[in-house]
Coordinates of C-alpha atoms and ligand atoms in Angstrom, one line a residue:
X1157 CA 20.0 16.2 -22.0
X1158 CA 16.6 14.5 -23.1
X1159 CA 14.6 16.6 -20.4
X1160 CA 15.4 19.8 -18.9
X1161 CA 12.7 20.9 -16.1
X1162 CA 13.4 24.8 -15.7
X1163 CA 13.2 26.8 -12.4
X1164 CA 11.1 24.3 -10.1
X1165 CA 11.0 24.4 -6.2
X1166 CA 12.9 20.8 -6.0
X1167 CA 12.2 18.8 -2.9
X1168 CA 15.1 16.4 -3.2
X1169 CA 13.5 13.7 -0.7
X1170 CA 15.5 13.9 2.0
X1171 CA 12.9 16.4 4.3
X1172 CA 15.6 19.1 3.7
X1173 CA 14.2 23.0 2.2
X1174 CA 13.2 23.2 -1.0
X1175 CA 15.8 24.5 -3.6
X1176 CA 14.8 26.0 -6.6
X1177 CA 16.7 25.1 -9.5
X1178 CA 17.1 23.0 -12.9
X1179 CA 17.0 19.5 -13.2
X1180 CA 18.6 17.6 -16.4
X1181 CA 17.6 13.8 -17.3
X1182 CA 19.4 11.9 -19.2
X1183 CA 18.5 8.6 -20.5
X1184 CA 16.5 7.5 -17.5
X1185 CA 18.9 9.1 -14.6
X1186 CA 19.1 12.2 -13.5
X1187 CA 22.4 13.6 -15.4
X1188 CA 22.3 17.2 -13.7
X1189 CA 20.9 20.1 -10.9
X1190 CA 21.7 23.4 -10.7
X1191 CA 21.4 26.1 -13.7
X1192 CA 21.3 24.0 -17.0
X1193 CA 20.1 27.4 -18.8
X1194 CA 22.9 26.6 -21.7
X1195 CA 22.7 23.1 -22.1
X1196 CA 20.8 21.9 -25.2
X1197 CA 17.8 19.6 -24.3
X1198 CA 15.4 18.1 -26.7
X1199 CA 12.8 19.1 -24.6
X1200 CA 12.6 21.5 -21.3
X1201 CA 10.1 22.1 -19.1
X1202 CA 9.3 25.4 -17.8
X1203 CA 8.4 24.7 -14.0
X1204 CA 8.3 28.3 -12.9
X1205 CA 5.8 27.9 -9.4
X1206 CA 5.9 24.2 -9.3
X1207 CA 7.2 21.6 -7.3
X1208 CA 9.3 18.8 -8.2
X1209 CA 9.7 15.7 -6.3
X1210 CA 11.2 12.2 -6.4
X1211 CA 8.0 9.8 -7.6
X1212 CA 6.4 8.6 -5.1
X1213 CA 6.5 5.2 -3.6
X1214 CA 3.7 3.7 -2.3
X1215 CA 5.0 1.4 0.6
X1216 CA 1.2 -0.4 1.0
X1217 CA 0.0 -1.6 -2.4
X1218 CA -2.2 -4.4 -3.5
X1219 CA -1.4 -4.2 -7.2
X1220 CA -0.1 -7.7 -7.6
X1221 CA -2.4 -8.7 -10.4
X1222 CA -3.6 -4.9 -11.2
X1223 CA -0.2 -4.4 -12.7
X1224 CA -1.1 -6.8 -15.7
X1225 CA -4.8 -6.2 -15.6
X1226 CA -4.7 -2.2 -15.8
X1227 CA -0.8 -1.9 -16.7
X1228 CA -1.5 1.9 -17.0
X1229 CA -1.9 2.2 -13.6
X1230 CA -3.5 5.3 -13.9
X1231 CA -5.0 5.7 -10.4
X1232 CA -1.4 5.5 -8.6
X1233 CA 1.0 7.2 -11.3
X1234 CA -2.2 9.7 -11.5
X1235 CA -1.0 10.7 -7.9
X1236 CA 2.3 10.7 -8.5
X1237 CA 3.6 7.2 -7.7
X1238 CA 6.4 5.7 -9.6
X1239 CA 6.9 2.2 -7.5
X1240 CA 4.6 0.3 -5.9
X1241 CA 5.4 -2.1 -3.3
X1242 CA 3.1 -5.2 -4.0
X1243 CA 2.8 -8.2 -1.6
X1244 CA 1.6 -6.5 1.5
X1245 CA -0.1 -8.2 4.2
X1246 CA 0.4 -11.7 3.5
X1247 CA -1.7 -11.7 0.5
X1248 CA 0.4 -12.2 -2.6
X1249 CA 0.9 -13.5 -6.8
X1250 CA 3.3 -16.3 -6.0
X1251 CA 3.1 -19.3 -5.5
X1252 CA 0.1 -18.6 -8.4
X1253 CA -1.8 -22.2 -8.0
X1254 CA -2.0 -20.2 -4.2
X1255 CA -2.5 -17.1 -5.1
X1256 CA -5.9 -18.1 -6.9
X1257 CA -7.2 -17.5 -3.8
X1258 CA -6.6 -13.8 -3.9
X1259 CA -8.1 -13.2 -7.5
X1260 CA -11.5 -12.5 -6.4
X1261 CA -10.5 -9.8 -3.5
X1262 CA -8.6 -7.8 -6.0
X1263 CA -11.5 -8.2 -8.8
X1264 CA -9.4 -10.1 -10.5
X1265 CA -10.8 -13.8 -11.0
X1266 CA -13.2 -12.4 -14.1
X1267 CA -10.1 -11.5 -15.9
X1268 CA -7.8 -14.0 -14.9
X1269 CA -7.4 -15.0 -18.6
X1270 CA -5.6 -12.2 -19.3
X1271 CA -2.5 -12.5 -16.8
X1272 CA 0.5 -13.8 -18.2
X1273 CA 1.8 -16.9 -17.2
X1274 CA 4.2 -17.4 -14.1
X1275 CA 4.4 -19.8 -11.1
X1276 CA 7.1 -18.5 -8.7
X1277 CA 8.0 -14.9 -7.7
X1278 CA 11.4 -15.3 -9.9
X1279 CA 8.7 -15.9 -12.5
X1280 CA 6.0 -13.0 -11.1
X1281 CA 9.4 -10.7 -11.4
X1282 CA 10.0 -11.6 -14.8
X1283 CA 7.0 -11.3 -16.0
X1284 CA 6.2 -7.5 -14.6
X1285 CA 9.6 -6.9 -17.0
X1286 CA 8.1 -9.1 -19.9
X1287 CA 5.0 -7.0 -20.0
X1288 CA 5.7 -3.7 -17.9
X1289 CA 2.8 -1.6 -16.5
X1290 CA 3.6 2.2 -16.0
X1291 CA 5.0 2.3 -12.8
X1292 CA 7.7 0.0 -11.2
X1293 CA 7.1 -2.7 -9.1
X1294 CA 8.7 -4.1 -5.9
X1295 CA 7.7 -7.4 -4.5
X1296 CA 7.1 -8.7 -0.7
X1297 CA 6.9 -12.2 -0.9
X1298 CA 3.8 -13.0 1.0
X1299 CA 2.9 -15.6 4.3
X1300 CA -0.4 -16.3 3.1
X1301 CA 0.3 -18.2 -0.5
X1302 CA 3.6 -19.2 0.9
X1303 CA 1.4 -21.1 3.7
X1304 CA -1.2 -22.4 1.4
X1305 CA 1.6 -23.9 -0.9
X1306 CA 3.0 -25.5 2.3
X1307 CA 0.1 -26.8 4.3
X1308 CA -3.3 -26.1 2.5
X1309 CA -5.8 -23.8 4.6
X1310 CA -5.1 -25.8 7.5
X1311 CA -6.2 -23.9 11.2
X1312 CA -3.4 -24.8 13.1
X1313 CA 0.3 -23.7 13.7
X1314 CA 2.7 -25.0 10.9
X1315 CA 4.6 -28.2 11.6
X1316 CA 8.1 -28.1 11.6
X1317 CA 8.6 -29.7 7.9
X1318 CA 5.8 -27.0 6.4
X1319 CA 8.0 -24.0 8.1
X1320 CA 10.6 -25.8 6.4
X1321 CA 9.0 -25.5 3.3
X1322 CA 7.9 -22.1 3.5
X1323 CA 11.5 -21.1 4.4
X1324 CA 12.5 -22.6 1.2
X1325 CA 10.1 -20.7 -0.6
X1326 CA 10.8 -17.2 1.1
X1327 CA 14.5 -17.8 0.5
X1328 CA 14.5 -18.7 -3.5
X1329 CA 11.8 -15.6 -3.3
X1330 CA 14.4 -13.5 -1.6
X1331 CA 16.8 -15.0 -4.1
X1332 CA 14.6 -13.8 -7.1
X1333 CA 14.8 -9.8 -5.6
X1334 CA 12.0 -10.1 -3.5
X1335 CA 12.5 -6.9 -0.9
X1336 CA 10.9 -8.6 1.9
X1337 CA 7.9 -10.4 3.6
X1338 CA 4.9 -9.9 4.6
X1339 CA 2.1 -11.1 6.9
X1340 CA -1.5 -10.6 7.3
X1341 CA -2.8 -12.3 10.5
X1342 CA -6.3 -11.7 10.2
X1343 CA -6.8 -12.8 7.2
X1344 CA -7.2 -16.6 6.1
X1345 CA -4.4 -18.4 6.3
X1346 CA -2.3 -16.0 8.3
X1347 CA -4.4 -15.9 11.3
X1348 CA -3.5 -19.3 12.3
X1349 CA 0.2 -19.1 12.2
X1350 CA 1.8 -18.4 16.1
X1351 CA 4.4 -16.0 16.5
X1352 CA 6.8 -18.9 16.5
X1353 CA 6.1 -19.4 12.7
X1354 CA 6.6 -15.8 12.0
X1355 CA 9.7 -15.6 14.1
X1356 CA 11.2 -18.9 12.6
X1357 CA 10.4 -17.3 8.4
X1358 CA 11.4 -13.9 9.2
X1359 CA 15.5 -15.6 10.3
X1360 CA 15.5 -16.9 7.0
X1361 CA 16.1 -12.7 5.7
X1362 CA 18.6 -12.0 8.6
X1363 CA 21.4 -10.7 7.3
X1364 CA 20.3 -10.4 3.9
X1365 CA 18.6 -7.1 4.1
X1366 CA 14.7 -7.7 3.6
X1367 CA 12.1 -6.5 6.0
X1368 CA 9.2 -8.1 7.8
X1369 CA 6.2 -5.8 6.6
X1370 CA 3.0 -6.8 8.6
X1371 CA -0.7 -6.4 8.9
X1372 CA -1.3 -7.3 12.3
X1373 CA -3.5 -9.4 14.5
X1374 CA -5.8 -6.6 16.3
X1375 CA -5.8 -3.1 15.2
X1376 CA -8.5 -2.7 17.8
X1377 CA -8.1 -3.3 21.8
X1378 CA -5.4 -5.6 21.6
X1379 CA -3.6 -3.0 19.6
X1380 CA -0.3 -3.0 21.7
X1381 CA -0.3 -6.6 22.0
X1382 CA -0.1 -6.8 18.4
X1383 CA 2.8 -3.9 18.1
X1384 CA 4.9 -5.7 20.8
X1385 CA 4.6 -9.5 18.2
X1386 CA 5.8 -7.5 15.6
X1387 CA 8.4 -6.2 17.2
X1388 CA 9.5 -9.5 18.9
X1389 CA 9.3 -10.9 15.5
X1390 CA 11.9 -8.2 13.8
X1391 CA 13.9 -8.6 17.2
X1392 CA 14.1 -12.7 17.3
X1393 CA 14.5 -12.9 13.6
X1394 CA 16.9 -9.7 13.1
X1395 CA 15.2 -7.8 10.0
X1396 CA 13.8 -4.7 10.2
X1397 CA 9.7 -4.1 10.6
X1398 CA 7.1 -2.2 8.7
X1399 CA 3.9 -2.0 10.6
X1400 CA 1.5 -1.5 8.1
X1401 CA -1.4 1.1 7.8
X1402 CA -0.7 1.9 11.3
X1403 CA -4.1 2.5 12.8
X1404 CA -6.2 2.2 16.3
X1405 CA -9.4 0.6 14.4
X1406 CA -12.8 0.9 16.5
X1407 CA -14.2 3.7 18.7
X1408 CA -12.8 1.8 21.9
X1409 CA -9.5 1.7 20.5
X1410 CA -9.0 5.3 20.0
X1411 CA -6.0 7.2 21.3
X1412 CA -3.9 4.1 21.6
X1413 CA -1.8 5.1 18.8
X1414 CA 0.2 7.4 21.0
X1415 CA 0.7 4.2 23.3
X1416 CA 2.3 2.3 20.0
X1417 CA 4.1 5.0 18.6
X1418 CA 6.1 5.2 22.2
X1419 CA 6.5 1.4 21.6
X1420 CA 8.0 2.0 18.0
X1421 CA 9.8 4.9 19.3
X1422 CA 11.6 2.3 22.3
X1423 CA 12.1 -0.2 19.6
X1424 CA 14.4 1.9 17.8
X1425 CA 16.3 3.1 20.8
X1426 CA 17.2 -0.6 21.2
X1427 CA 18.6 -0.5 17.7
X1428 CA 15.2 -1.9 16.0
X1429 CA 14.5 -0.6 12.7
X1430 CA 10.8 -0.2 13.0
X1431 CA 8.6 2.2 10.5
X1432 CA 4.8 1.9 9.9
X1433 CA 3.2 3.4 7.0
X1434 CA -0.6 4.7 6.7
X1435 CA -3.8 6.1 4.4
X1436 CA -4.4 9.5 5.2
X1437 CA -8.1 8.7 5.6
X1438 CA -10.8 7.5 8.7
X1439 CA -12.0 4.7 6.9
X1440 CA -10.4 1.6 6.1
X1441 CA -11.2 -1.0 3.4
X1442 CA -11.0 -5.0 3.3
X1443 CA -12.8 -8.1 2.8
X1444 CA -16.4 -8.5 4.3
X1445 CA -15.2 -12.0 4.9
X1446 CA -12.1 -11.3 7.2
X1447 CA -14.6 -8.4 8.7
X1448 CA -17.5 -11.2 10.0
X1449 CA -14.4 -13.5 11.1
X1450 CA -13.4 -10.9 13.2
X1451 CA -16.8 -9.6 14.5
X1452 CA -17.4 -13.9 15.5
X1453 CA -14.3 -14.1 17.3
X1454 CA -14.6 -10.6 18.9
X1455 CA -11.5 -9.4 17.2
X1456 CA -10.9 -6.1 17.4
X1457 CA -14.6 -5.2 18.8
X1458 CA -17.6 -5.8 18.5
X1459 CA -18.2 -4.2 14.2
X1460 CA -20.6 -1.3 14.2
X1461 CA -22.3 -2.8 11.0
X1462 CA -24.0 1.1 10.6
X1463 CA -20.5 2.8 9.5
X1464 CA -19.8 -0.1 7.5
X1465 CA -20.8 0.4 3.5
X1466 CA -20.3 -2.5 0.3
X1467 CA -17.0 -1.0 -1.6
X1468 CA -17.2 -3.6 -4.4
X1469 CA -19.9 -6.7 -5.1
X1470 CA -19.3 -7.4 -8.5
X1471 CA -22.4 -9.4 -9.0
X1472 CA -24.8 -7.3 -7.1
X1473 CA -23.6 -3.7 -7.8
X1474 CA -27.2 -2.7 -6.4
X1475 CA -25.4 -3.6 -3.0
X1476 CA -22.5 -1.1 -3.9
X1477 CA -22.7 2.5 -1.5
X1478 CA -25.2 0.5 1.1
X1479 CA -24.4 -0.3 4.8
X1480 CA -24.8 -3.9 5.8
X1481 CA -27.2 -2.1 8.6
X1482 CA -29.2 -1.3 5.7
X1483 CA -29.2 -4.0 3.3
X1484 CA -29.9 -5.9 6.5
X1485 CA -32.7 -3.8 6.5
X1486 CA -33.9 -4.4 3.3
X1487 CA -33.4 -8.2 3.4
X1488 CA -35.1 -8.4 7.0
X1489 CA -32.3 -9.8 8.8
X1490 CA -29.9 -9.3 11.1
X1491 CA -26.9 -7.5 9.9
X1492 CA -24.5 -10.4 10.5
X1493 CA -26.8 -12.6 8.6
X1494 CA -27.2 -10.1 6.0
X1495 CA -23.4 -9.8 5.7
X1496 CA -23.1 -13.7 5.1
X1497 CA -25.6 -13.8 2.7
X1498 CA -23.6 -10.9 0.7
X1499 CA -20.5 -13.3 0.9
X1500 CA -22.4 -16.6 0.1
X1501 CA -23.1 -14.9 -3.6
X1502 CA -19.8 -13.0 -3.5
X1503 CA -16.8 -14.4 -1.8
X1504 CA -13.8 -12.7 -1.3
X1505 CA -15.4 -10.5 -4.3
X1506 CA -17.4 -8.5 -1.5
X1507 CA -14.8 -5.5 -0.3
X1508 CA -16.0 -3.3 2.1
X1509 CA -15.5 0.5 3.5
X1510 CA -15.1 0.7 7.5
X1511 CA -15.0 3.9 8.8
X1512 CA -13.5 3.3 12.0
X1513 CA -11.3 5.6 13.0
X1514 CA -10.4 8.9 15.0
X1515 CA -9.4 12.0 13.0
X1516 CA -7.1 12.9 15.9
X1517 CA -5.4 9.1 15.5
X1518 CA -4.5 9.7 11.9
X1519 CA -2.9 13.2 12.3
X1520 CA -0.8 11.7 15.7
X1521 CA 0.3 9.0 13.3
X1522 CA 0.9 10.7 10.1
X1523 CA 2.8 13.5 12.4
X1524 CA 5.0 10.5 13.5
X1525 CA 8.5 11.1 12.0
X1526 CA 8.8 7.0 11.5
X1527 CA 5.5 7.0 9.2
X1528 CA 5.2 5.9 5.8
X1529 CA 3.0 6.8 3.2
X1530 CA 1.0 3.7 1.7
X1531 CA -1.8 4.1 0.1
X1532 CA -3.6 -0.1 0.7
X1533 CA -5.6 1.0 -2.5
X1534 CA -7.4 -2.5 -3.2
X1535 CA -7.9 -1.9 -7.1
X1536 CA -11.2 -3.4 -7.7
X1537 CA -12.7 -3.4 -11.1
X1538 CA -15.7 -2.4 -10.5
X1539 CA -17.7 -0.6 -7.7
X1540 CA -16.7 2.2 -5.5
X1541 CA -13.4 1.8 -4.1
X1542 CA -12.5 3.6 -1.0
X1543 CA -10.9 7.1 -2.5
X1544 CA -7.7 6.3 -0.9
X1545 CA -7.2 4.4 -4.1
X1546 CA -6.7 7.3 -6.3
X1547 CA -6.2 10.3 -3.7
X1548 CA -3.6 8.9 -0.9
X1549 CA -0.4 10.9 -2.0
X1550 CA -2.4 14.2 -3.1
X1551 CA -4.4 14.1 0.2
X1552 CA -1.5 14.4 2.3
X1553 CA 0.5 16.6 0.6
X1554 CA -2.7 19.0 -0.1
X1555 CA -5.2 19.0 2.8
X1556 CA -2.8 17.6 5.1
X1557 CA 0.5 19.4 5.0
X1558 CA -0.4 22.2 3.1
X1559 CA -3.9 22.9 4.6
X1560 CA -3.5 21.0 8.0
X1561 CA -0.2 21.7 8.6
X1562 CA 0.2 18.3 10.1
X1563 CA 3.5 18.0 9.3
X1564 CA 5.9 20.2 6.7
X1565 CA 5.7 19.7 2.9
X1566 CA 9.1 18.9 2.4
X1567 CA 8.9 16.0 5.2
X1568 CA 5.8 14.4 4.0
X1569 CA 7.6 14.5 1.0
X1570 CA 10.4 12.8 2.6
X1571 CA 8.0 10.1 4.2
X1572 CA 6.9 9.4 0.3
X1573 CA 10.2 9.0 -1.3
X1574 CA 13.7 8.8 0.4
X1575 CA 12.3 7.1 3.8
X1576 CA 10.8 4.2 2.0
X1577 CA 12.9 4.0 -0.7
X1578 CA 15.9 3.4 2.2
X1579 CA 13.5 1.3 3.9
X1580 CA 12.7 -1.2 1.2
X1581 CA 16.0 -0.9 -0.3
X1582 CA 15.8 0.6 -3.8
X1583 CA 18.6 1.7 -4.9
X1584 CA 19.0 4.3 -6.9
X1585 CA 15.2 6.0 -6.1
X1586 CA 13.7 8.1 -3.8
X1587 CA 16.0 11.1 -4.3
X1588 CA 16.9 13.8 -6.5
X1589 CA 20.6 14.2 -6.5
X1590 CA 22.5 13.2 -9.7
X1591 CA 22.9 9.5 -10.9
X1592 CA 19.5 8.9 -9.5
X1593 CA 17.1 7.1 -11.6
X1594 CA 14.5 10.4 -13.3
X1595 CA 11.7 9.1 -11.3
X1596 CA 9.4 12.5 -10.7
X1597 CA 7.1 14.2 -10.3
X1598 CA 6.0 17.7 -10.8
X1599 CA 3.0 19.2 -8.9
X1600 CA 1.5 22.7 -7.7
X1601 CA 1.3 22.8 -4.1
X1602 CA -0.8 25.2 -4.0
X1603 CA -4.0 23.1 -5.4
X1604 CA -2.4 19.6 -5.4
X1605 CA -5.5 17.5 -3.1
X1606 CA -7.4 14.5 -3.5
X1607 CA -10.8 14.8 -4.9
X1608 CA -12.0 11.2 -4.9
X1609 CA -15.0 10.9 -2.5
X1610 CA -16.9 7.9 -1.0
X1611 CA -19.5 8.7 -3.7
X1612 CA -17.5 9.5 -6.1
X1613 CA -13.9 7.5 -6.0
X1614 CA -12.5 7.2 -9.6
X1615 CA -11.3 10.4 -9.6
X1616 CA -7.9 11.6 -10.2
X1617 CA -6.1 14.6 -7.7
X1618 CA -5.8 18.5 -8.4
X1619 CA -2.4 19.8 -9.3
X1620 CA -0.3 17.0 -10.4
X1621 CA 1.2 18.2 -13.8
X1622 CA 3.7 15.7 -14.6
X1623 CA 5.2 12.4 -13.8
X1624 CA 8.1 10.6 -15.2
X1625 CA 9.4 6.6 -14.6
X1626 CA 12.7 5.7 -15.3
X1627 CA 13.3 9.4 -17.4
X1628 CA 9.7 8.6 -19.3
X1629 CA 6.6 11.2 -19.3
X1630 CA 3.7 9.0 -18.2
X1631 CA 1.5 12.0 -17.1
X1632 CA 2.2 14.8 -19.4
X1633 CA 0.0 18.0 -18.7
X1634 CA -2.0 16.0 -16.2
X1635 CA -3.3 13.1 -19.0
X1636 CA -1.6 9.7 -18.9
X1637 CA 0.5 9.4 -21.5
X1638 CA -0.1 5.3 -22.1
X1639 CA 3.7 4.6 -21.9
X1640 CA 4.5 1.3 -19.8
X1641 CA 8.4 2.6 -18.7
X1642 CA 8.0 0.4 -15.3
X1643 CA 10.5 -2.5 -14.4
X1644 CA 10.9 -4.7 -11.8
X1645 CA 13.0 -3.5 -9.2
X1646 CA 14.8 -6.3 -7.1
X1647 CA 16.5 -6.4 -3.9
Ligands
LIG2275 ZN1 -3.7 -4.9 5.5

């Protein structure tokens, strides 16, 4: 054995009891459970009072370019996580002339010198193993570049020859290892493809195994509208559907999740694999610009521009911390106005905290046995990013199941590791049983918890002592390690 970790509880990711025992790596699989007391290791553990767990695999990441800019990845594997999922809600790497469009939103376009090279998402794939970051990576190809490549920003349905061409795009993306697909239909250019569009690219992955992950039209009072496209699109195209960060957004909106969960939950007894993941938080997080889209078309509700704050405005950190309520306020104009001014000098750059949602929403989702944990951490650069960024995984295992008792450790365990790692089919991970691949982690359930705030969100969580990708330490003692052990994981 390389690694022996002594006498920890071991949740073994399937939402069974804990078990405590030994756990042997080898190489970068688990090679053993049970007591390895004799066998020679060059190094053990002694995990007396701690828990071990599959790493974690955050479903709802945006780290498509963070991967190469910050390859340590220190504020996911700092929680924990071992895979992200990049790709998610139609905003994506690949095609990369496309994907330009993206840069700024992830803080990325003052840095773009530094990315390696790569056009498609064989390349993108390629390139995450060329130069690995700490974690591994699993790719959605995404609508939105996929669209762009096709037919430009055009507002309008696609034509039958640009579905065409984005079918031939998701396929050889599919082809490369791509998991799935995503969508993200408020965003630009998302929003203007119909549900025929959606239904017509999500065929091209039936039967082939990937997934339709979307961010929806409404998460507001057209809520249920929205659940029922998603699920005609899995149903019409085959695949199974990921609603993502699974939310009712806006004060008037509250309490409908119970009406969508019983739509996921009649889904599935018509034999429709549909799962949603979510933040453990009240606030959301995403563009200013998609926000004052919305609040003009009446998307969602009218925005309450009070209980929304400036995340990220790289040229203007003054702006950082302040509602658009108040920096209209201090500009003497009207908050919608204000908020247009802050995107005329930052683009897609300006990334926003909402808070928007009900406390009792987010426990009746997480409680959910069909939810996912995702953490939709946008990795800005700069600025205060919303704390879900660094704290997601910690949150709910601490104040949530331990504290809250919202739902049992081992199952939010469960909804971290074996459920998503079925889900988005990677082989080999979300489980500790023997032949697995040694992706763990080791934390203290007693003070494991988030401690990133609003005011303060670069920090890392309480009582996460170790993690390990593919068999290698990257957090050792609760420091990152620097090792980059991460691979591309394909479909
Ligand atoms: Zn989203």
């Amino acid at each position: 054995m390389d690694l022996v970790i002594r006498a920890a509880t071991v949740y073994d990711g399937s939402g069974g009891r804990a078990l405590q025992t030994d756990v042997g790596v080898a190489a970068d699989r688990i090679a053993a459970i049970g007591d390895l007391a004799a066998e020679p290791a060059a190094q053990v553990v002694d995990a007396t009072g701690l828990a071990l767990a599959p790493g974690f695999v955050d479903v709802h990441s945006h780290d498509d370019f963070a991967v190469f800019l910050t390859p340590e990845m220190d504020f996911k594997v700092g929680q924990g996580v071992t895979t992200d999922v990049v790709g998610n809600c139609g905003l994506g790497a690949a095609p990369f002339s496309a994907a330009r469009a993206y840069l700024a939103f992830f803080g990325a376009d003052r840095r773009s010198n530094v990315l390696p090279e790569w056009d498609d998402y064989a390349g993108y794939l390629d390139a995450v193993d060329h130069d690995p970051p700490s974690c591994n990576v699993s790719v959605l190809a995404a609508h939105g570049p996929l669209r762009l490549d096709a037919m430009g920003n055009a507002r309008r349905p696609a034509a039958e020859a640009e579905v065409a061409h984005m079918a031939d795009a998701l396929g050889a993306a599919l082809d490369a290892g791509c998991v799935g697909f995503s969508s993200g239909l408020i965003y630009e250019p998302g929003r203007y493809a119909d549900t025929a569009e959606l239904i017509a690219l999500a065929q091209v992955m039936g039967g082939i195994g990937g997934l339709y992950a979307t961010h929806m039209r409404d998460e507001g009072l057209h809520l249920l509208d929205a659940v029922r496209e998603a699920i005609e699109i899995g149903e019409r195209g085959g695949v199974p559907v990921q609603i993502s960060h699974h939310k009712a957004s806006n004060p008037a909106a509250w309490g409908l999740v119970r009406q969508s969960l019983a739509l996921i939950d009649e889904a599935r007894a018509r034999g429709i694999d549909v799962t949603a993941d979510q933040y453990p938080y009240t606030a959301g997080s995403t563009s200013l610009f998609a926000v004052v889209q919305n609040a003009e078309e009446g998307i969602a509700g009218p925005a309450d521009w009070t209980r929304i704050a400036v995340a990220s405005s790289p040229g203007h950190p003054e702006w950082e911390g302040r509602t658009i309520a108040e920096l209209g306020d201090a500009m003497d104009r009207e908050p919608i106005d204000a908020a247009k001014a802050i995107i005329d000098a930052e683009g897609y750059g300006a990334v926003v905290i909402i808070h928007s949602m009900d406390e009792d929403d987010v426990r009746t989702v997480m409680a959910h046995p069909t939810t996912m944990i995702g953490s939709d951490g946008i990795p800005t650069l700069t600025g205060k990013p919303h704390p879900r960024l660094y704290g997601t995984f910690a949150r709910v295992l601490g104040h949530y199941a331990r504290d809250e008792r919202v739902l049992p450790i081992e199952e939010a365990v469960h909804r971290m590791t074996g459920l998503p790692a079925t889900k988005f089919g990677l082989t080999d991970r979300g489980s500790i049983v023997e032949g697995a691949y040694a992706d763990l982690v080791l934390f203290d359930p007693a003070t494991v918890d988030d401690v990133a705030t609003y005011e303060s969100p670069r920090r890392h969580p309480a009582g996460i002592h170790g993690v390990w990708v593919n068999g290698t330490a990257v957090v050792r003692d609760g420091e990152h390690t620097g090792a980059r052990p991460g691979r591309a994981l394909r479909r």
